[in-house]
Amino acid sequence: MSEPHRIIACPACDLLIERKTLPLRRHAHCPRCRQHLYGRYSFRPSQLMALTITGFLLLPSALFEPLLYLRLGGVDSAASVLSGIGILYGEQEPWVATLVLWCAVIAPTGLLLGLFTLASGLAKRWHLLPWVLRAVEVCRHWAMLEVYLVSFLVALFKLVDIAETRLGGGLFSLGLLMLLNLILLILFDPAPFWEKVNVQGAGNAKRP
């Protein structure tokens, strides 16, 4: 008979499953609904922290540096992520602008910040572990830099025929930040951190 702490419930369908040790870089999925359960990764906290710090270094360039330099009708202009959001607000498109702000700026930044606090141990030290894990889970679903980048490239191809265009350094930084986010989304496993939350909860419950 399996030990109680080795039995886990699928977060999607509540199926009880025995947790088993996996080979390196393998994943376990629910046999009923195929929900990802846990995995064994090569990421250590120091590596996770290094990736998040790299993301923070890329953020200013990706958000403030021009993605594109444009010359149309003798007028020069430049477009960055934040200036584009400002234009959407100025054009009376607050819902679209807020959605772009959330998916392209706030959620990716929140994901990096949450992962940094987890990897550095600050979340555990400040007793914020469950709150940070929930925030990271929300940001994981809403960080959509790749959607923004694809939309930008589609617009760029349409502009090439009517204006002189030149790519800016912000586009390179945004592309690197997108790849970094994808790596973090694929390889980050929250299960070990949730186990720490459960251990802390069990220890508090035993106290008189």
Backbone as a chain_set.jsonl record, in Angstrom:
{"seq": "MSEPHRIIACPACDLLIERKTLPLRRHAHCPRCRQHLYGRYSFRPSQLMALTITGFLLLPSALFEPLLYLRLGGVDSAASVLSGIGILYGEQEPWVATLVLWCAVIAPTGLLLGLFTLASGLAKRWHLLPWVLRAVEVCRHWAMLEVYLVSFLVALFKLVDIAETRLGGGLFSLGLLMLLNLILLILFDPAPFWEKVNVQGAGNAKRP", "coords": {"N": [[0.847, -1.202, 0.0], [0.497, 2.271, -0.816], [2.233, 5.087, 0.596], [0.581, 7.759, 2.369], [1.491, 10.4, 1.743], [2.459, 10.103, -0.779], [0.413, 9.987, -2.489], [-1.321, 11.842, -4.812], [-3.639, 14.32, -6.01], [-5.192, 14.896, -9.096], [-5.188, 18.156, -10.387], [-7.113, 18.921, -12.201], [-9.143, 16.936, -12.652], [-9.401, 15.608, -10.254], [-8.57, 12.992, -9.871], [-7.095, 10.391, -7.986], [-3.709, 9.696, -7.696], [-0.731, 7.794, -7.651], [2.295, 9.164, -6.729], [5.305, 8.963, -8.419], [8.855, 8.446, -8.717], [10.53, 10.108, -11.259], [12.499, 9.733, -14.303], [15.206, 11.967, -15.238], [14.17, 15.043, -16.643], [11.646, 14.204, -17.444], [8.051, 13.969, -17.654], [4.988, 13.743, -15.793], [1.665, 12.843, -16.45], [-1.888, 13.114, -16.013], [-3.686, 10.099, -16.217], [-6.326, 10.112, -16.92], [-7.311, 12.707, -17.823], [-5.139, 13.868, -19.003], [-3.843, 16.043, -17.899], [-1.041, 18.019, -16.961], [0.987, 16.948, -14.341], [3.392, 16.769, -12.695], [6.964, 17.035, -12.853], [10.394, 16.103, -13.529], [13.057, 18.118, -13.451], [15.962, 19.792, -14.801], [16.464, 22.24, -13.802], [17.844, 24.219, -11.305], [17.409, 26.195, -8.295], [19.27, 28.335, -8.407], [19.845, 28.484, -11.147], [17.312, 29.11, -12.141], [16.98, 31.607, -10.955], [19.022, 33.011, -12.23], [18.061, 33.078, -14.864], [15.735, 34.611, -14.546], [16.826, 37.044, -13.701], [18.213, 37.727, -16.007], [15.993, 38.148, -17.635], [14.936, 40.457, -16.386], [16.94, 42.276, -17.031], [16.583, 42.463, -19.754], [14.086, 43.604, -19.964], [13.816, 46.605, -19.793], [14.894, 47.475, -22.29], [13.28, 46.012, -24.071], [10.745, 47.094, -23.629], [10.945, 49.919, -23.737], [12.743, 50.717, -25.749], [12.737, 51.511, -29.274], [10.84, 49.398, -31.401], [10.586, 49.584, -34.062], [11.606, 51.733, -36.684], [10.173, 54.237, -38.61], [9.499, 55.733, -41.735], [7.405, 57.785, -43.316], [5.847, 59.547, -45.843], [7.765, 61.543, -45.644], [7.972, 61.961, -42.948], [9.469, 61.101, -39.927], [9.218, 58.482, -37.549], [8.973, 56.524, -34.536], [8.334, 53.38, -32.986], [7.511, 51.852, -29.979], [6.847, 49.294, -27.481], [5.496, 50.397, -25.223], [4.884, 52.978, -26.18], [3.156, 52.322, -28.228], [1.009, 51.271, -26.777], [0.252, 53.594, -25.447], [-0.648, 55.082, -27.657], [-2.903, 53.614, -28.369], [-4.55, 54.114, -26.145], [-4.823, 56.856, -26.562], [-6.293, 56.863, -28.921], [-8.8, 56.278, -28.087], [-9.266, 53.6, -27.371], [-9.574, 51.973, -24.917], [-10.061, 49.39, -23.839], [-8.741, 47.57, -25.529], [-6.141, 48.593, -25.3], [-5.65, 48.234, -22.556], [-5.756, 45.449, -22.391], [-3.553, 44.73, -24.007], [-1.556, 45.965, -22.489], [-1.719, 44.422, -20.14], [-1.176, 41.76, -21.046], [1.247, 41.966, -22.452], [2.992, 43.426, -20.894], [2.476, 43.69, -17.985], [1.809, 41.018, -17.085], [4.046, 39.377, -18.093], [6.132, 40.68, -16.683], [5.276, 40.321, -14.04], [5.434, 37.529, -13.928], [8.223, 37.086, -14.1], [9.03, 38.424, -11.771], [7.683, 36.95, -9.781], [8.823, 34.365, -10.102], [11.445, 34.976, -9.495], [11.296, 35.656, -6.762], [10.552, 33.186, -5.764], [12.744, 31.52, -6.497], [14.85, 32.765, -5.19], [14.213, 32.433, -2.551], [12.903, 34.365, -1.148], [10.106, 34.487, -1.077], [9.413, 32.363, 0.596], [10.714, 33.154, 2.928], [9.381, 35.478, 3.548], [6.919, 34.477, 4.107], [5.089, 34.221, 2.04], [4.65, 32.279, 0.222], [2.418, 30.59, -0.822], [0.807, 32.622, -1.921], [2.455, 33.835, -3.831], [2.888, 31.667, -5.551], [0.303, 31.278, -6.569], [-0.02, 33.715, -7.9], [1.994, 33.506, -9.827], [0.951, 31.384, -11.298], [-1.315, 32.591, -12.434], [-0.079, 34.587, -14.005], [1.341, 32.987, -15.738], [-0.577, 32.063, -17.512], [-1.394, 34.36, -18.784], [0.752, 35.761, -19.836], [1.701, 36.772, -22.847], [3.705, 37.341, -24.857], [4.546, 36.281, -27.285], [2.263, 36.358, -28.904], [1.877, 39.1, -29.171], [4.254, 39.725, -30.522], [4.01, 38.301, -32.934], [1.762, 39.61, -34.005], [2.867, 42.136, -34.344], [4.811, 41.607, -36.322], [3.185, 40.86, -38.466], [1.895, 43.313, -38.976], [4.173, 44.733, -39.682], [4.976, 43.56, -42.133], [2.915, 44.472, -43.747], [3.416, 47.174, -43.749], [5.783, 47.466, -45.098], [5.499, 47.842, -47.857], [4.506, 50.406, -48.162], [5.983, 52.253, -46.773], [9.188, 53.403, -45.59], [11.035, 51.276, -43.62], [12.784, 50.367, -40.639], [14.296, 48.093, -38.505], [14.331, 48.182, -34.934], [16.407, 48.141, -31.924], [14.867, 47.33, -29.79], [13.187, 45.337, -30.737], [14.811, 43.104, -31.005], [15.49, 42.661, -28.317], [12.936, 42.163, -27.313], [12.302, 39.8, -28.661], [14.22, 38.045, -27.561], [13.383, 38.129, -24.904], [10.868, 36.959, -25.156], [11.566, 34.316, -25.905], [12.921, 33.581, -23.582], [10.831, 33.701, -21.715], [9.227, 31.626, -22.711], [10.87, 29.417, -22.254], [10.939, 29.442, -19.452], [8.217, 29.026, -18.918], [7.84, 26.449, -19.895], [9.679, 24.815, -18.534], [9.56, 25.381, -15.814], [8.61, 24.047, -12.726], [6.091, 24.006, -10.469], [5.503, 22.211, -8.446], [7.468, 21.281, -6.419], [7.614, 23.595, -4.829], [4.983, 23.878, -3.925], [4.916, 21.647, -2.343], [6.514, 22.452, -0.239], [4.836, 24.343, 0.861], [2.781, 22.683, 1.784], [4.178, 21.187, 3.681], [4.869, 23.178, 5.509], [2.287, 23.897, 6.336], [1.433, 21.545, 7.564], [3.247, 21.428, 9.667], [2.542, 23.708, 11.119], [-0.001, 22.947, 11.91], [0.468, 20.967, 13.737], [1.392, 22.299, 15.899], [0.73, 23.3, 19.284]], "CA": [[0.0, 0.0, 0.0], [1.3, 3.48, -0.95], [2.207, 6.018, 1.703], [-0.372, 8.835, 2.093], [2.073, 11.585, 1.139], [2.808, 9.814, -2.158], [-0.812, 10.031, -3.268], [-1.664, 13.21, -5.192], [-4.888, 14.456, -6.75], [-5.094, 15.69, -10.322], [-5.853, 19.452, -10.17], [-8.185, 19.134, -13.178], [-10.278, 16.008, -12.525], [-9.396, 15.069, -8.884], [-8.209, 11.575, -9.822], [-5.996, 10.102, -7.068], [-2.621, 9.054, -8.439], [0.482, 7.574, -6.871], [3.434, 9.928, -7.235], [6.471, 8.108, -8.596], [10.083, 9.13, -9.104], [10.683, 10.115, -12.713], [13.836, 10.01, -14.834], [15.482, 13.38, -15.452], [13.504, 15.713, -17.756], [10.421, 13.508, -17.825], [6.848, 14.576, -17.091], [3.884, 12.85, -15.465], [0.36, 13.385, -16.81], [-3.036, 12.372, -15.51], [-4.133, 9.116, -17.216], [-7.725, 10.344, -17.306], [-7.536, 13.941, -18.583], [-3.843, 14.273, -19.579], [-3.347, 17.249, -17.239], [0.326, 17.9, -16.467], [0.993, 16.82, -12.877], [4.695, 17.163, -12.163], [8.075, 16.599, -13.691], [11.725, 16.192, -12.945], [13.745, 19.061, -14.31], [17.358, 20.059, -14.485], [16.566, 23.571, -13.233], [18.079, 24.446, -9.888], [16.998, 27.569, -7.959], [20.254, 29.314, -8.881], [19.652, 28.646, -12.585], [16.048, 29.822, -12.32], [17.214, 32.998, -10.584], [19.838, 33.612, -13.281], [17.199, 33.344, -16.013], [14.846, 35.731, -14.239], [17.634, 38.273, -13.706], [18.411, 38.032, -17.428], [14.748, 38.741, -18.106], [14.844, 41.829, -15.875], [17.881, 43.099, -17.792], [16.038, 42.662, -21.096], [12.807, 44.32, -19.907], [13.814, 48.027, -20.186], [15.103, 47.605, -23.729], [12.136, 45.454, -24.797], [9.551, 47.918, -23.445], [11.147, 51.34, -24.008], [13.477, 50.933, -26.998], [11.871, 51.369, -30.45], [10.822, 48.144, -32.155], [10.566, 49.898, -35.491], [11.738, 53.111, -37.142], [9.283, 54.341, -39.763], [9.518, 57.0, -42.482], [6.24, 57.791, -44.191], [5.509, 60.906, -46.27], [8.794, 62.468, -45.185], [7.913, 62.101, -41.491], [10.11, 60.001, -39.211], [8.597, 58.117, -36.275], [9.459, 55.276, -33.94], [7.274, 52.706, -32.224], [7.916, 50.905, -28.94], [5.7, 48.627, -26.869], [4.746, 51.322, -24.369], [4.33, 54.064, -26.984], [2.007, 51.761, -28.928], [-0.1, 51.209, -25.816], [-0.192, 54.977, -25.261], [-1.42, 55.489, -28.832], [-4.213, 52.96, -28.268], [-5.345, 54.899, -25.2], [-5.145, 58.13, -27.196], [-7.289, 56.624, -29.964], [-10.056, 55.879, -27.427], [-9.394, 52.135, -27.365], [-9.048, 51.62, -23.592], [-10.12, 47.954, -23.572], [-7.641, 46.939, -26.266], [-4.884, 49.055, -24.713], [-5.477, 47.581, -21.251], [-5.458, 44.037, -22.645], [-2.161, 44.657, -24.461], [-0.719, 46.299, -21.331], [-1.715, 43.289, -19.219], [-0.576, 40.553, -21.631], [2.595, 42.195, -22.972], [3.861, 44.139, -19.941], [2.277, 43.372, -16.569], [1.9, 39.574, -16.838], [5.434, 38.902, -18.197], [6.926, 41.229, -15.583], [4.854, 39.614, -12.827], [5.976, 36.174, -13.97], [9.645, 37.159, -13.748], [9.142, 38.815, -10.366], [7.264, 35.82, -8.961], [9.823, 33.299, -10.177], [12.64, 35.423, -8.784], [11.073, 35.534, -5.312], [10.56, 31.755, -5.444], [14.092, 30.961, -6.633], [15.747, 33.374, -4.21], [13.783, 32.086, -1.201], [12.25, 35.498, -0.48], [8.692, 34.175, -0.854], [9.323, 31.508, 1.782], [11.169, 33.931, 4.088], [8.344, 36.459, 3.875], [5.679, 33.723, 4.325], [4.189, 34.551, 0.934], [4.824, 31.223, -0.775], [1.199, 30.238, -1.573], [0.315, 33.765, -2.692], [3.33, 34.001, -5.003], [2.626, 30.562, -6.466], [-0.962, 31.548, -7.265], [0.222, 34.832, -8.82], [2.767, 32.962, -10.946], [0.035, 30.584, -12.117], [-2.117, 33.527, -13.226], [0.779, 35.234, -15.002], [1.722, 31.99, -16.752], [-1.645, 31.939, -18.507], [-1.671, 35.63, -19.436], [1.957, 36.313, -20.475], [1.552, 36.43, -24.262], [4.622, 38.126, -25.68], [4.628, 35.725, -28.636], [1.109, 36.854, -29.66], [2.179, 40.496, -29.499], [5.337, 39.759, -31.503], [3.46, 37.861, -34.223], [0.92, 40.697, -34.498], [3.76, 43.196, -34.799], [5.435, 41.191, -37.58], [2.155, 40.946, -39.509], [1.767, 44.732, -39.299], [5.411, 45.153, -40.345], [4.943, 43.113, -43.522], [1.987, 45.333, -44.465], [3.989, 48.512, -43.846], [6.979, 47.47, -45.948], [5.168, 48.298, -49.205], [4.055, 51.802, -48.213], [6.852, 53.151, -46.001], [10.549, 52.938, -45.301], [11.063, 50.738, -42.26], [14.062, 49.868, -40.12], [14.073, 47.436, -37.217], [15.035, 48.767, -33.8], [17.002, 47.218, -30.96], [13.846, 46.803, -28.903], [12.621, 44.104, -31.294], [15.739, 42.03, -30.649], [15.319, 42.394, -26.882], [11.616, 41.568, -27.115], [12.391, 38.415, -29.112], [14.95, 37.282, -26.546], [12.529, 38.024, -23.716], [9.834, 35.982, -25.474], [12.176, 32.981, -25.808], [13.19, 33.331, -22.165], [9.546, 33.403, -21.084], [8.788, 30.299, -23.143], [11.688, 28.437, -21.528], [10.468, 29.41, -18.068], [6.877, 28.44, -18.88], [7.912, 25.019, -20.182], [10.538, 24.058, -17.621], [9.317, 25.648, -14.395], [7.716, 23.094, -12.068], [5.704, 24.557, -9.163], [5.197, 21.155, -7.468], [8.336, 21.296, -5.232], [7.292, 24.734, -3.973], [3.737, 23.555, -3.262], [5.225, 20.674, -1.284], [6.993, 23.228, 0.914], [3.649, 24.939, 1.483], [2.083, 21.623, 2.521], [4.989, 20.834, 4.85], [4.698, 24.26, 6.476], [0.942, 23.815, 6.877], [1.367, 20.404, 8.481], [4.001, 21.78, 10.863], [1.745, 24.648, 11.916], [-1.151, 22.245, 12.46], [0.917, 20.154, 14.864], [1.725, 23.151, 17.049], [-0.41, 23.434, 20.224]], "C": [[0.885, 1.256, 0.0], [1.173, 4.344, 0.287], [1.281, 7.182, 1.365], [0.242, 10.021, 1.381], [2.504, 11.354, -0.305], [1.571, 9.755, -3.06], [-1.164, 11.489, -3.542], [-2.979, 13.186, -5.971], [-4.654, 15.319, -7.976], [-5.819, 17.014, -10.104], [-7.021, 19.699, -11.115], [-9.394, 18.238, -12.94], [-10.331, 15.305, -11.167], [-9.123, 13.567, -8.812], [-7.02, 11.385, -8.884], [-4.96, 9.253, -7.781], [-1.43, 8.896, -7.512], [1.638, 8.328, -7.518], [4.663, 9.028, -7.264], [7.676, 8.956, -9.007], [10.286, 8.985, -10.605], [12.142, 10.22, -13.108], [13.978, 11.507, -15.092], [14.799, 13.867, -16.725], [12.318, 14.908, -18.295], [9.234, 14.113, -17.081], [5.807, 13.504, -16.799], [2.569, 13.561, -15.785], [-0.74, 12.503, -16.237], [-3.506, 11.376, -16.571], [-5.56, 9.353, -17.687], [-7.874, 11.55, -18.221], [-6.266, 14.505, -19.219], [-3.342, 15.609, -19.028], [-1.917, 17.008, -16.757], [0.317, 17.918, -14.944], [2.298, 17.309, -12.27], [5.768, 16.65, -13.112], [9.373, 16.671, -12.921], [12.591, 16.982, -13.904], [15.193, 19.236, -13.864], [17.549, 21.446, -13.875], [16.836, 23.51, -11.734], [17.66, 25.883, -9.575], [17.979, 28.623, -8.466], [20.123, 29.544, -10.387], [18.374, 29.415, -12.887], [16.221, 31.3, -12.013], [18.049, 33.709, -11.653], [18.997, 33.957, -14.511], [16.272, 34.532, -15.748], [15.606, 37.055, -14.205], [17.929, 38.694, -15.145], [17.162, 38.675, -18.017], [14.578, 40.174, -17.643], [15.782, 42.77, -16.639], [17.364, 43.402, -19.191], [14.794, 43.552, -21.095], [12.881, 45.788, -20.332], [13.976, 48.226, -21.69], [13.887, 47.131, -24.514], [10.919, 46.37, -24.728], [9.733, 49.362, -23.905], [11.865, 51.607, -25.327], [12.539, 50.746, -28.193], [11.983, 49.968, -31.073], [11.008, 48.405, -33.637], [10.755, 51.389, -35.7], [11.011, 53.224, -38.473], [9.421, 55.718, -40.4], [8.396, 56.95, -43.518], [5.871, 59.231, -44.529], [6.5, 61.938, -45.782], [8.817, 62.681, -43.692], [8.516, 60.872, -40.837], [9.39, 59.749, -37.89], [9.18, 56.797, -35.804], [8.357, 54.705, -33.07], [7.892, 51.721, -31.243], [6.653, 50.265, -28.355], [4.855, 49.623, -26.079], [4.162, 52.487, -25.158], [3.12, 53.583, -27.78], [0.79, 51.656, -28.025], [-0.65, 52.608, -25.559], [-1.023, 55.477, -26.433], [-2.809, 54.87, -28.805], [-5.12, 53.692, -27.278], [-5.763, 56.239, -25.807], [-6.191, 58.014, -28.28], [-8.617, 56.128, -29.402], [-10.327, 54.383, -27.566], [-8.897, 51.607, -26.016], [-9.049, 50.118, -23.322], [-8.985, 47.221, -24.264], [-6.302, 47.315, -25.643], [-4.611, 48.371, -23.381], [-5.136, 46.108, -21.418], [-4.016, 43.855, -23.101], [-1.205, 44.958, -23.309], [-0.598, 45.11, -20.381], [-0.927, 42.105, -19.787], [0.881, 40.747, -22.047], [3.536, 42.852, -21.98], [3.693, 43.602, -18.518], [2.456, 41.878, -16.29], [3.319, 39.032, -17.01], [6.325, 39.414, -17.068], [6.567, 40.541, -14.268], [5.37, 38.193, -12.77], [7.443, 36.16, -13.557], [9.814, 37.476, -12.264], [8.757, 37.659, -9.442], [8.285, 34.701, -8.945], [11.103, 33.688, -9.445], [12.464, 35.27, -7.278], [11.036, 34.067, -4.883], [11.98, 31.199, -5.448], [15.041, 31.505, -5.577], [15.385, 33.023, -2.768], [13.074, 33.209, -0.476], [10.785, 35.197, -0.171], [8.509, 33.331, 0.405], [9.695, 32.301, 3.034], [10.111, 34.925, 4.535], [6.979, 35.803, 4.096], [4.622, 34.07, 3.274], [4.162, 33.45, -0.127], [3.53, 30.877, -1.514], [0.669, 31.377, -2.422], [1.143, 33.968, -3.958], [3.084, 32.896, -6.021], [1.329, 30.777, -7.24], [-0.796, 32.688, -8.281], [1.002, 34.368, -10.047], [1.873, 32.158, -11.871], [-0.845, 31.472, -12.989], [-1.283, 34.143, -14.346], [1.217, 34.256, -16.093], [0.689, 31.902, -17.862], [-1.842, 33.22, -19.321], [-0.452, 36.258, -20.096], [1.986, 35.86, -21.933], [2.43, 37.31, -25.144], [4.682, 37.605, -27.111], [3.462, 36.193, -29.503], [1.356, 38.298, -30.084], [3.224, 40.566, -30.604], [4.84, 39.336, -32.882], [2.586, 38.956, -34.825], [1.77, 41.844, -35.04], [4.38, 42.845, -36.153], [4.44, 41.233, -38.737], [1.97, 42.398, -39.948], [2.999, 45.233, -40.049], [5.409, 44.766, -41.808], [3.99, 43.97, -44.358], [2.559, 46.734, -44.679], [5.145, 48.594, -44.83], [6.692, 48.066, -47.32], [4.826, 49.775, -49.278], [4.988, 52.758, -47.478], [8.247, 52.536, -45.878], [10.596, 52.491, -43.836], [12.461, 50.251, -41.913], [13.828, 49.303, -38.724], [14.917, 48.084, -36.127], [15.572, 47.714, -32.849], [15.989, 46.621, -30.003], [13.244, 45.515, -29.407], [13.504, 42.908, -30.962], [15.581, 41.651, -29.179], [13.983, 41.728, -26.6], [11.604, 40.108, -27.558], [13.119, 37.536, -28.109], [14.111, 37.087, -25.289], [11.407, 37.011, -23.937], [10.377, 34.56, -25.36], [12.451, 32.611, -24.357], [11.908, 32.975, -21.423], [9.046, 32.012, -21.453], [9.561, 29.208, -22.415], [11.2, 28.31, -20.084], [9.1, 28.744, -17.959], [6.926, 26.926, -19.052], [8.614, 24.258, -19.065], [10.285, 24.321, -16.137], [8.288, 24.676, -13.849], [7.353, 23.637, -10.693], [5.519, 23.507, -8.077], [6.129, 21.171, -6.251], [8.034, 22.446, -4.287], [5.963, 24.51, -3.252], [3.955, 22.538, -2.151], [5.736, 21.386, -0.037], [5.825, 23.886, 1.636], [2.921, 23.906, 2.318], [2.842, 21.221, 3.782], [4.85, 21.895, 5.929], [3.323, 24.203, 7.126], [0.796, 22.678, 7.864], [2.115, 20.704, 9.775], [3.245, 22.746, 11.74], [0.564, 23.962, 12.584], [-0.78, 21.422, 13.693], [1.228, 20.977, 16.106], [0.512, 23.298, 17.954], [-1.014, 24.836, 20.142]], "O": [[1.888, 1.316, 0.711], [0.137, 4.342, 0.953], [1.191, 7.569, 0.2], [-0.393, 10.605, 0.503], [2.877, 12.304, -0.993], [1.685, 9.501, -4.259], [-1.291, 12.283, -2.61], [-3.373, 12.156, -6.519], [-3.994, 16.355, -7.898], [-6.972, 17.003, -9.673], [-7.837, 20.587, -10.867], [-10.534, 18.698, -13.011], [-11.219, 14.482, -10.945], [-9.414, 12.937, -7.796], [-6.042, 12.128, -8.967], [-5.28, 8.231, -8.388], [-1.156, 9.766, -6.686], [1.924, 8.152, -8.702], [5.018, 8.409, -6.261], [7.527, 10.04, -9.571], [10.223, 7.883, -11.151], [12.952, 10.738, -12.34], [12.982, 12.228, -15.156], [14.84, 13.198, -17.757], [12.037, 14.946, -19.493], [9.394, 14.698, -16.01], [5.754, 12.478, -17.478], [2.382, 14.727, -15.439], [-0.548, 11.308, -16.009], [-3.708, 11.766, -17.721], [-5.96, 8.851, -18.737], [-8.492, 11.447, -19.281], [-6.325, 15.524, -19.907], [-2.488, 16.241, -19.649], [-1.604, 15.947, -16.218], [-0.287, 18.798, -14.331], [2.287, 18.186, -11.407], [5.481, 15.917, -14.058], [9.444, 17.22, -11.821], [12.828, 16.559, -15.036], [15.586, 18.891, -12.75], [18.658, 21.799, -13.474], [16.132, 22.825, -10.993], [17.563, 26.706, -10.485], [17.561, 29.693, -8.908], [20.271, 30.673, -10.854], [18.347, 30.268, -13.774], [15.679, 32.153, -12.716], [17.808, 34.88, -11.947], [19.196, 35.004, -15.128], [16.053, 35.361, -16.631], [15.079, 38.08, -14.638], [17.898, 39.883, -15.465], [17.25, 39.623, -18.798], [14.127, 41.024, -18.412], [15.447, 43.933, -16.864], [17.659, 44.456, -19.755], [14.481, 44.182, -22.105], [12.077, 46.202, -21.167], [13.282, 49.044, -22.292], [13.498, 47.756, -25.5], [10.136, 46.42, -25.676], [8.789, 49.971, -24.409], [11.615, 52.632, -25.962], [11.637, 49.91, -28.137], [13.079, 49.434, -31.245], [11.519, 47.562, -34.374], [10.159, 52.21, -35.003], [11.21, 52.399, -39.365], [9.456, 56.736, -39.709], [8.441, 56.169, -44.469], [5.612, 60.04, -43.638], [6.13, 63.085, -45.532], [9.597, 63.496, -43.2], [8.133, 59.743, -41.142], [9.0, 60.689, -37.197], [9.795, 56.056, -36.571], [7.553, 55.438, -32.493], [8.693, 50.867, -31.622], [5.535, 50.65, -28.696], [3.637, 49.683, -26.25], [3.062, 52.946, -24.85], [2.169, 54.337, -27.988], [-0.333, 51.922, -28.455], [-1.862, 52.796, -25.462], [-1.992, 56.211, -26.239], [-3.787, 55.521, -29.174], [-6.31, 53.87, -27.534], [-6.885, 56.705, -25.607], [-6.913, 58.976, -28.539], [-9.459, 55.619, -30.142], [-11.45, 53.957, -27.838], [-7.909, 50.874, -25.969], [-8.148, 49.613, -22.653], [-8.341, 46.358, -23.669], [-5.429, 46.463, -25.476], [-3.479, 47.974, -23.102], [-4.318, 45.572, -20.671], [-3.329, 42.941, -22.646], [-0.174, 44.301, -23.161], [0.486, 44.821, -19.876], [-0.103, 41.515, -19.087], [1.667, 39.801, -22.002], [4.75, 42.846, -22.186], [4.651, 43.116, -17.918], [3.175, 41.506, -15.363], [3.775, 38.283, -16.147], [7.169, 38.68, -16.555], [7.45, 40.216, -13.473], [5.709, 37.695, -11.696], [7.859, 35.322, -12.757], [10.642, 36.871, -11.584], [9.426, 37.416, -8.438], [8.583, 34.145, -7.888], [11.767, 32.841, -8.848], [13.374, 34.808, -6.589], [11.441, 33.737, -3.768], [12.378, 30.494, -4.521], [15.936, 30.796, -5.119], [16.168, 33.286, -1.856], [12.678, 33.048, 0.679], [10.274, 35.602, 0.874], [7.578, 33.547, 1.181], [9.066, 32.143, 4.081], [9.952, 35.19, 5.726], [5.981, 36.506, 4.257], [3.435, 34.194, 3.575], [3.702, 33.673, -1.246], [3.536, 30.869, -2.745], [0.142, 31.151, -3.511], [0.597, 34.241, -5.027], [3.072, 33.155, -7.224], [1.265, 30.49, -8.435], [-1.355, 32.639, -9.377], [0.711, 34.782, -11.169], [2.013, 32.233, -13.092], [-1.096, 31.149, -14.15], [-1.725, 34.214, -15.493], [1.436, 34.655, -17.237], [1.038, 31.69, -19.023], [-2.393, 33.177, -20.421], [-0.606, 37.214, -20.856], [2.265, 34.695, -22.218], [1.939, 37.95, -26.074], [4.848, 38.385, -28.048], [3.633, 36.406, -30.704], [1.077, 38.673, -31.223], [3.1, 41.374, -31.524], [5.208, 39.943, -33.888], [2.657, 39.208, -36.028], [1.44, 42.448, -36.061], [4.461, 43.7, -37.035], [4.801, 41.596, -39.857], [1.896, 42.685, -41.143], [2.883, 46.064, -40.951], [5.804, 45.57, -42.652], [4.229, 44.174, -45.549], [2.234, 47.401, -45.661], [5.454, 49.671, -45.34], [7.555, 48.731, -47.892], [4.853, 50.35, -50.366], [4.795, 53.971, -47.556], [8.443, 51.331, -46.039], [10.237, 53.248, -42.934], [13.213, 49.788, -42.771], [13.233, 49.96, -37.869], [16.059, 48.482, -36.357], [15.233, 46.536, -32.957], [16.206, 45.538, -29.46], [12.828, 44.675, -28.609], [13.001, 41.822, -30.672], [15.543, 40.47, -28.835], [13.893, 40.837, -25.756], [10.974, 39.269, -26.915], [12.693, 36.415, -27.835], [14.125, 36.016, -24.682], [11.036, 36.285, -23.015], [9.723, 33.692, -24.782], [12.241, 31.469, -23.948], [11.894, 32.059, -20.601], [8.504, 31.3, -20.608], [8.989, 28.198, -22.007], [11.065, 27.203, -19.562], [8.848, 27.987, -17.022], [6.148, 26.201, -18.43], [8.182, 23.167, -18.693], [10.75, 23.559, -15.29], [7.22, 24.498, -14.435], [8.222, 23.722, -9.825], [5.389, 23.857, -6.904], [5.633, 21.081, -5.127], [8.177, 22.301, -3.073], [5.818, 24.904, -2.094], [3.259, 22.562, -1.136], [5.433, 20.981, 1.086], [5.816, 23.979, 2.863], [2.487, 24.2, 3.432], [2.239, 20.948, 4.82], [4.727, 21.577, 7.112], [3.195, 24.433, 8.328], [0.119, 22.816, 8.883], [1.685, 20.294, 10.854], [3.286, 22.637, 12.965], [0.165, 24.336, 13.686], [-1.606, 21.207, 14.581], [1.317, 20.448, 17.214], [-0.614, 23.409, 17.468], [-1.974, 25.136, 20.852]]}, "num_chains": 1, "name": "protein.A"}
